[in-house]
């Protein structure tokens, strides 16, 4: 095994342990009405649980890798990250609204990104007792067992997570084969649902962020799926702007079917 791969494997072990710890901390607030503040002009909640999990992750990870950069939803952005080849990309609780509403579909998302691409990623969903992980060049795992995307279902049915209004805009013939599932607030967890074959694909509205996507992108990729923009380009992380335009994710057959429906 070459040295680079071994480094990413060591990084995966590090972020898995850290994400588990952060998940335990966050889970301690779950259902306990933590203090809540509002950001993004009052549009997005952030709780004491988010901050506590973020503080633990930052302490553990940067102590272990002081030469890595840092990008987290709950830390003021430091543009010094742009000079770093390698950095941690973190969402201490992806799905904060679900968390605060007592829904279990939230997770701790941690990735190692090297030169714009995720090379190690983990999602820990403590309330569901689920853990997804992957390293560049290796398989994707859920609770220690390999997972893969669907290769197609009976007939031409396509199971997707997408906004109802968007689905209604699809071509009627195509739409008749689409089964829309209930919205999952955590974007990272929604991508994990594709990786383990529960759904075929999803459409991601504009203004998702690196921290929502990086870990799940790698897990989905190693499960045989992909996340792309509408021009079929893979995402690049650790740019000056960390937000993205509309995206599509899924098993190859789902992405191939959805992309034509999303072009004006």
PDB file of N, CA and C in Angstrom, residues 22-23 25-27 29-30 34-37 39 44-58 70 72-75 90-100 106-108 211:
ATOM      1  N   UNK A  22     -18.242  13.298  19.054  1.00  0.00           N
ATOM      2  CA  UNK A  22     -19.124  14.445  18.832  1.00  0.00           C
ATOM      3  C   UNK A  22     -20.583  14.003  18.781  1.00  0.00           C
ATOM      4  N   UNK A  23     -20.826  12.833  18.187  1.00  0.00           N
ATOM      5  CA  UNK A  23     -22.182  12.310  18.131  1.00  0.00           C
ATOM      6  C   UNK A  23     -22.740  12.012  19.513  1.00  0.00           C
ATOM      7  N   UNK A  25     -21.856  13.547  22.248  1.00  0.00           N
ATOM      8  CA  UNK A  25     -22.115  14.854  22.865  1.00  0.00           C
ATOM      9  C   UNK A  25     -23.440  15.421  22.354  1.00  0.00           C
ATOM     10  N   UNK A  26     -23.623  15.411  21.044  1.00  0.00           N
ATOM     11  CA  UNK A  26     -24.858  15.944  20.468  1.00  0.00           C
ATOM     12  C   UNK A  26     -26.065  15.151  20.946  1.00  0.00           C
ATOM     13  N   UNK A  27     -25.923  13.839  20.996  1.00  0.00           N
ATOM     14  CA  UNK A  27     -27.050  12.999  21.385  1.00  0.00           C
ATOM     15  C   UNK A  27     -27.470  13.275  22.826  1.00  0.00           C
ATOM     16  N   UNK A  29     -27.860  16.098  24.049  1.00  0.00           N
ATOM     17  CA  UNK A  29     -28.801  17.224  23.990  1.00  0.00           C
ATOM     18  C   UNK A  29     -30.115  16.838  23.308  1.00  0.00           C
ATOM     19  N   UNK A  30     -30.138  15.684  22.642  1.00  0.00           N
ATOM     20  CA  UNK A  30     -31.279  15.307  21.802  1.00  0.00           C
ATOM     21  C   UNK A  30     -32.522  15.088  22.668  1.00  0.00           C
ATOM     22  N   UNK A  34     -32.269  22.006  23.856  1.00  0.00           N
ATOM     23  CA  UNK A  34     -31.092  22.857  24.010  1.00  0.00           C
ATOM     24  C   UNK A  34     -31.387  24.298  23.606  1.00  0.00           C
ATOM     25  N   UNK A  35     -30.567  25.215  24.080  1.00  0.00           N
ATOM     26  CA  UNK A  35     -30.725  26.616  23.712  1.00  0.00           C
ATOM     27  C   UNK A  35     -30.507  26.769  22.207  1.00  0.00           C
ATOM     28  N   UNK A  36     -31.288  27.643  21.597  1.00  0.00           N
ATOM     29  CA  UNK A  36     -31.260  27.810  20.141  1.00  0.00           C
ATOM     30  C   UNK A  36     -31.060  29.284  19.795  1.00  0.00           C
ATOM     31  N   UNK A  37     -30.225  29.536  18.794  1.00  0.00           N
ATOM     32  CA  UNK A  37     -30.052  30.860  18.220  1.00  0.00           C
ATOM     33  C   UNK A  37     -30.407  30.774  16.741  1.00  0.00           C
ATOM     34  N   UNK A  39     -29.472  32.181  12.732  1.00  0.00           N
ATOM     35  CA  UNK A  39     -28.453  32.799  11.880  1.00  0.00           C
ATOM     36  C   UNK A  39     -29.019  32.939  10.476  1.00  0.00           C
ATOM     37  N   UNK A  44     -31.983  30.089   9.761  1.00  0.00           N
ATOM     38  CA  UNK A  44     -31.397  28.794  10.121  1.00  0.00           C
ATOM     39  C   UNK A  44     -31.136  28.707  11.615  1.00  0.00           C
ATOM     40  N   UNK A  45     -31.616  27.638  12.267  1.00  0.00           N
ATOM     41  CA  UNK A  45     -31.349  27.490  13.694  1.00  0.00           C
ATOM     42  C   UNK A  45     -29.966  26.882  13.943  1.00  0.00           C
ATOM     43  N   UNK A  46     -29.369  27.269  15.054  1.00  0.00           N
ATOM     44  CA  UNK A  46     -28.152  26.623  15.537  1.00  0.00           C
ATOM     45  C   UNK A  46     -28.320  26.481  17.047  1.00  0.00           C
ATOM     46  N   UNK A  47     -27.921  25.342  17.573  1.00  0.00           N
ATOM     47  CA  UNK A  47     -28.195  25.055  18.977  1.00  0.00           C
ATOM     48  C   UNK A  47     -26.911  24.879  19.777  1.00  0.00           C
ATOM     49  N   UNK A  48     -27.095  24.822  21.090  1.00  0.00           N
ATOM     50  CA  UNK A  48     -25.962  24.548  21.975  1.00  0.00           C
ATOM     51  C   UNK A  48     -25.329  23.208  21.632  1.00  0.00           C
ATOM     52  N   UNK A  49     -26.122  22.270  21.123  1.00  0.00           N
ATOM     53  CA  UNK A  49     -25.590  20.959  20.733  1.00  0.00           C
ATOM     54  C   UNK A  49     -24.636  21.090  19.546  1.00  0.00           C
ATOM     55  N   UNK A  50     -25.000  21.925  18.561  1.00  0.00           N
ATOM     56  CA  UNK A  50     -24.124  22.152  17.405  1.00  0.00           C
ATOM     57  C   UNK A  50     -22.765  22.681  17.868  1.00  0.00           C
ATOM     58  N   UNK A  51     -22.808  23.687  18.745  1.00  0.00           N
ATOM     59  CA  UNK A  51     -21.562  24.306  19.208  1.00  0.00           C
ATOM     60  C   UNK A  51     -20.717  23.347  20.041  1.00  0.00           C
ATOM     61  N   UNK A  52     -21.371  22.562  20.887  1.00  0.00           N
ATOM     62  CA  UNK A  52     -20.621  21.621  21.724  1.00  0.00           C
ATOM     63  C   UNK A  52     -19.949  20.540  20.877  1.00  0.00           C
ATOM     64  N   UNK A  53     -20.679  20.019  19.891  1.00  0.00           N
ATOM     65  CA  UNK A  53     -20.104  19.010  18.999  1.00  0.00           C
ATOM     66  C   UNK A  53     -18.980  19.603  18.166  1.00  0.00           C
ATOM     67  N   UNK A  54     -19.179  20.819  17.685  1.00  0.00           N
ATOM     68  CA  UNK A  54     -18.155  21.484  16.880  1.00  0.00           C
ATOM     69  C   UNK A  54     -16.871  21.705  17.690  1.00  0.00           C
ATOM     70  N   UNK A  55     -17.019  22.168  18.926  1.00  0.00           N
ATOM     71  CA  UNK A  55     -15.851  22.419  19.764  1.00  0.00           C
ATOM     72  C   UNK A  55     -15.050  21.149  19.991  1.00  0.00           C
ATOM     73  N   UNK A  56     -15.762  20.033  20.203  1.00  0.00           N
ATOM     74  CA  UNK A  56     -15.068  18.764  20.433  1.00  0.00           C
ATOM     75  C   UNK A  56     -14.336  18.311  19.174  1.00  0.00           C
ATOM     76  N   UNK A  57     -14.982  18.417  18.052  1.00  0.00           N
ATOM     77  CA  UNK A  57     -14.337  18.025  16.796  1.00  0.00           C
ATOM     78  C   UNK A  57     -13.101  18.872  16.520  1.00  0.00           C
ATOM     79  N   UNK A  58     -13.234  20.164  16.679  1.00  0.00           N
ATOM     80  CA  UNK A  58     -12.119  21.057  16.389  1.00  0.00           C
ATOM     81  C   UNK A  58     -10.938  20.755  17.309  1.00  0.00           C
ATOM     82  N   UNK A  70      -9.210  24.062   8.289  1.00  0.00           N
ATOM     83  CA  UNK A  70     -10.477  23.804   8.982  1.00  0.00           C
ATOM     84  C   UNK A  70     -11.595  24.596   8.316  1.00  0.00           C
ATOM     85  N   UNK A  72     -15.835  24.613   8.905  1.00  0.00           N
ATOM     86  CA  UNK A  72     -17.007  24.076   9.601  1.00  0.00           C
ATOM     87  C   UNK A  72     -18.157  25.051   9.489  1.00  0.00           C
ATOM     88  N   UNK A  73     -19.374  24.510   9.457  1.00  0.00           N
ATOM     89  CA  UNK A  73     -20.550  25.377   9.415  1.00  0.00           C
ATOM     90  C   UNK A  73     -20.610  26.283  10.641  1.00  0.00           C
ATOM     91  N   UNK A  74     -20.109  25.795  11.776  1.00  0.00           N
ATOM     92  CA  UNK A  74     -20.265  26.546  13.018  1.00  0.00           C
ATOM     93  C   UNK A  74     -18.989  27.239  13.481  1.00  0.00           C
ATOM     94  N   UNK A  75     -18.054  27.466  12.580  1.00  0.00           N
ATOM     95  CA  UNK A  75     -16.846  28.227  12.891  1.00  0.00           C
ATOM     96  C   UNK A  75     -16.703  29.337  11.855  1.00  0.00           C
ATOM     97  N   UNK A  90     -16.397  20.055   8.054  1.00  0.00           N
ATOM     98  CA  UNK A  90     -17.196  19.526   9.160  1.00  0.00           C
ATOM     99  C   UNK A  90     -18.575  20.169   9.228  1.00  0.00           C
ATOM    100  N   UNK A  91     -19.584  19.341   9.445  1.00  0.00           N
ATOM    101  CA  UNK A  91     -20.889  19.830   9.891  1.00  0.00           C
ATOM    102  C   UNK A  91     -21.200  19.087  11.189  1.00  0.00           C
ATOM    103  N   UNK A  92     -21.114  19.772  12.338  1.00  0.00           N
ATOM    104  CA  UNK A  92     -21.265  19.058  13.599  1.00  0.00           C
ATOM    105  C   UNK A  92     -22.638  18.419  13.792  1.00  0.00           C
ATOM    106  N   UNK A  93     -23.681  19.042  13.252  1.00  0.00           N
ATOM    107  CA  UNK A  93     -25.004  18.403  13.169  1.00  0.00           C
ATOM    108  C   UNK A  93     -25.604  18.784  11.828  1.00  0.00           C
ATOM    109  N   UNK A  94     -25.645  17.853  10.910  1.00  0.00           N
ATOM    110  CA  UNK A  94     -26.323  18.071   9.640  1.00  0.00           C
ATOM    111  C   UNK A  94     -27.772  17.626   9.835  1.00  0.00           C
ATOM    112  N   UNK A  95     -28.692  18.579   9.698  1.00  0.00           N
ATOM    113  CA  UNK A  95     -30.093  18.296  10.004  1.00  0.00           C
ATOM    114  C   UNK A  95     -30.499  18.864  11.350  1.00  0.00           C
ATOM    115  N   UNK A  96     -30.033  20.076  11.645  1.00  0.00           N
ATOM    116  CA  UNK A  96     -30.330  20.679  12.956  1.00  0.00           C
ATOM    117  C   UNK A  96     -31.829  20.838  13.175  1.00  0.00           C
ATOM    118  N   UNK A  97     -32.568  21.195  12.138  1.00  0.00           N
ATOM    119  CA  UNK A  97     -34.023  21.330  12.302  1.00  0.00           C
ATOM    120  C   UNK A  97     -34.648  19.998  12.731  1.00  0.00           C
ATOM    121  N   UNK A  98     -34.237  18.922  12.074  1.00  0.00           N
ATOM    122  CA  UNK A  98     -34.751  17.607  12.453  1.00  0.00           C
ATOM    123  C   UNK A  98     -34.369  17.292  13.905  1.00  0.00           C
ATOM    124  N   UNK A  99     -33.119  17.561  14.243  1.00  0.00           N
ATOM    125  CA  UNK A  99     -32.622  17.346  15.605  1.00  0.00           C
ATOM    126  C   UNK A  99     -33.513  18.067  16.620  1.00  0.00           C
ATOM    127  N   UNK A 100     -33.788  19.335  16.365  1.00  0.00           N
ATOM    128  CA  UNK A 100     -34.577  20.126  17.305  1.00  0.00           C
ATOM    129  C   UNK A 100     -36.036  19.695  17.347  1.00  0.00           C
ATOM    130  N   UNK A 106     -30.553  12.951  11.685  1.00  0.00           N
ATOM    131  CA  UNK A 106     -29.501  13.968  11.723  1.00  0.00           C
ATOM    132  C   UNK A 106     -28.180  13.228  11.902  1.00  0.00           C
ATOM    133  N   UNK A 107     -27.095  13.860  11.535  1.00  0.00           N
ATOM    134  CA  UNK A 107     -25.812  13.173  11.636  1.00  0.00           C
ATOM    135  C   UNK A 107     -24.661  14.156  11.807  1.00  0.00           C
ATOM    136  N   UNK A 108     -23.577  13.642  12.310  1.00  0.00           N
ATOM    137  CA  UNK A 108     -22.308  14.355  12.356  1.00  0.00           C
ATOM    138  C   UNK A 108     -21.564  14.017  11.076  1.00  0.00           C
ATOM    139  N   UNK A 211     -19.723  21.694   3.688  1.00  0.00           N
ATOM    140  CA  UNK A 211     -19.865  20.875   4.897  1.00  0.00           C
ATOM    141  C   UNK A 211     -21.061  19.940   4.836  1.00  0.00           C
TER     142      UNK A 211
END
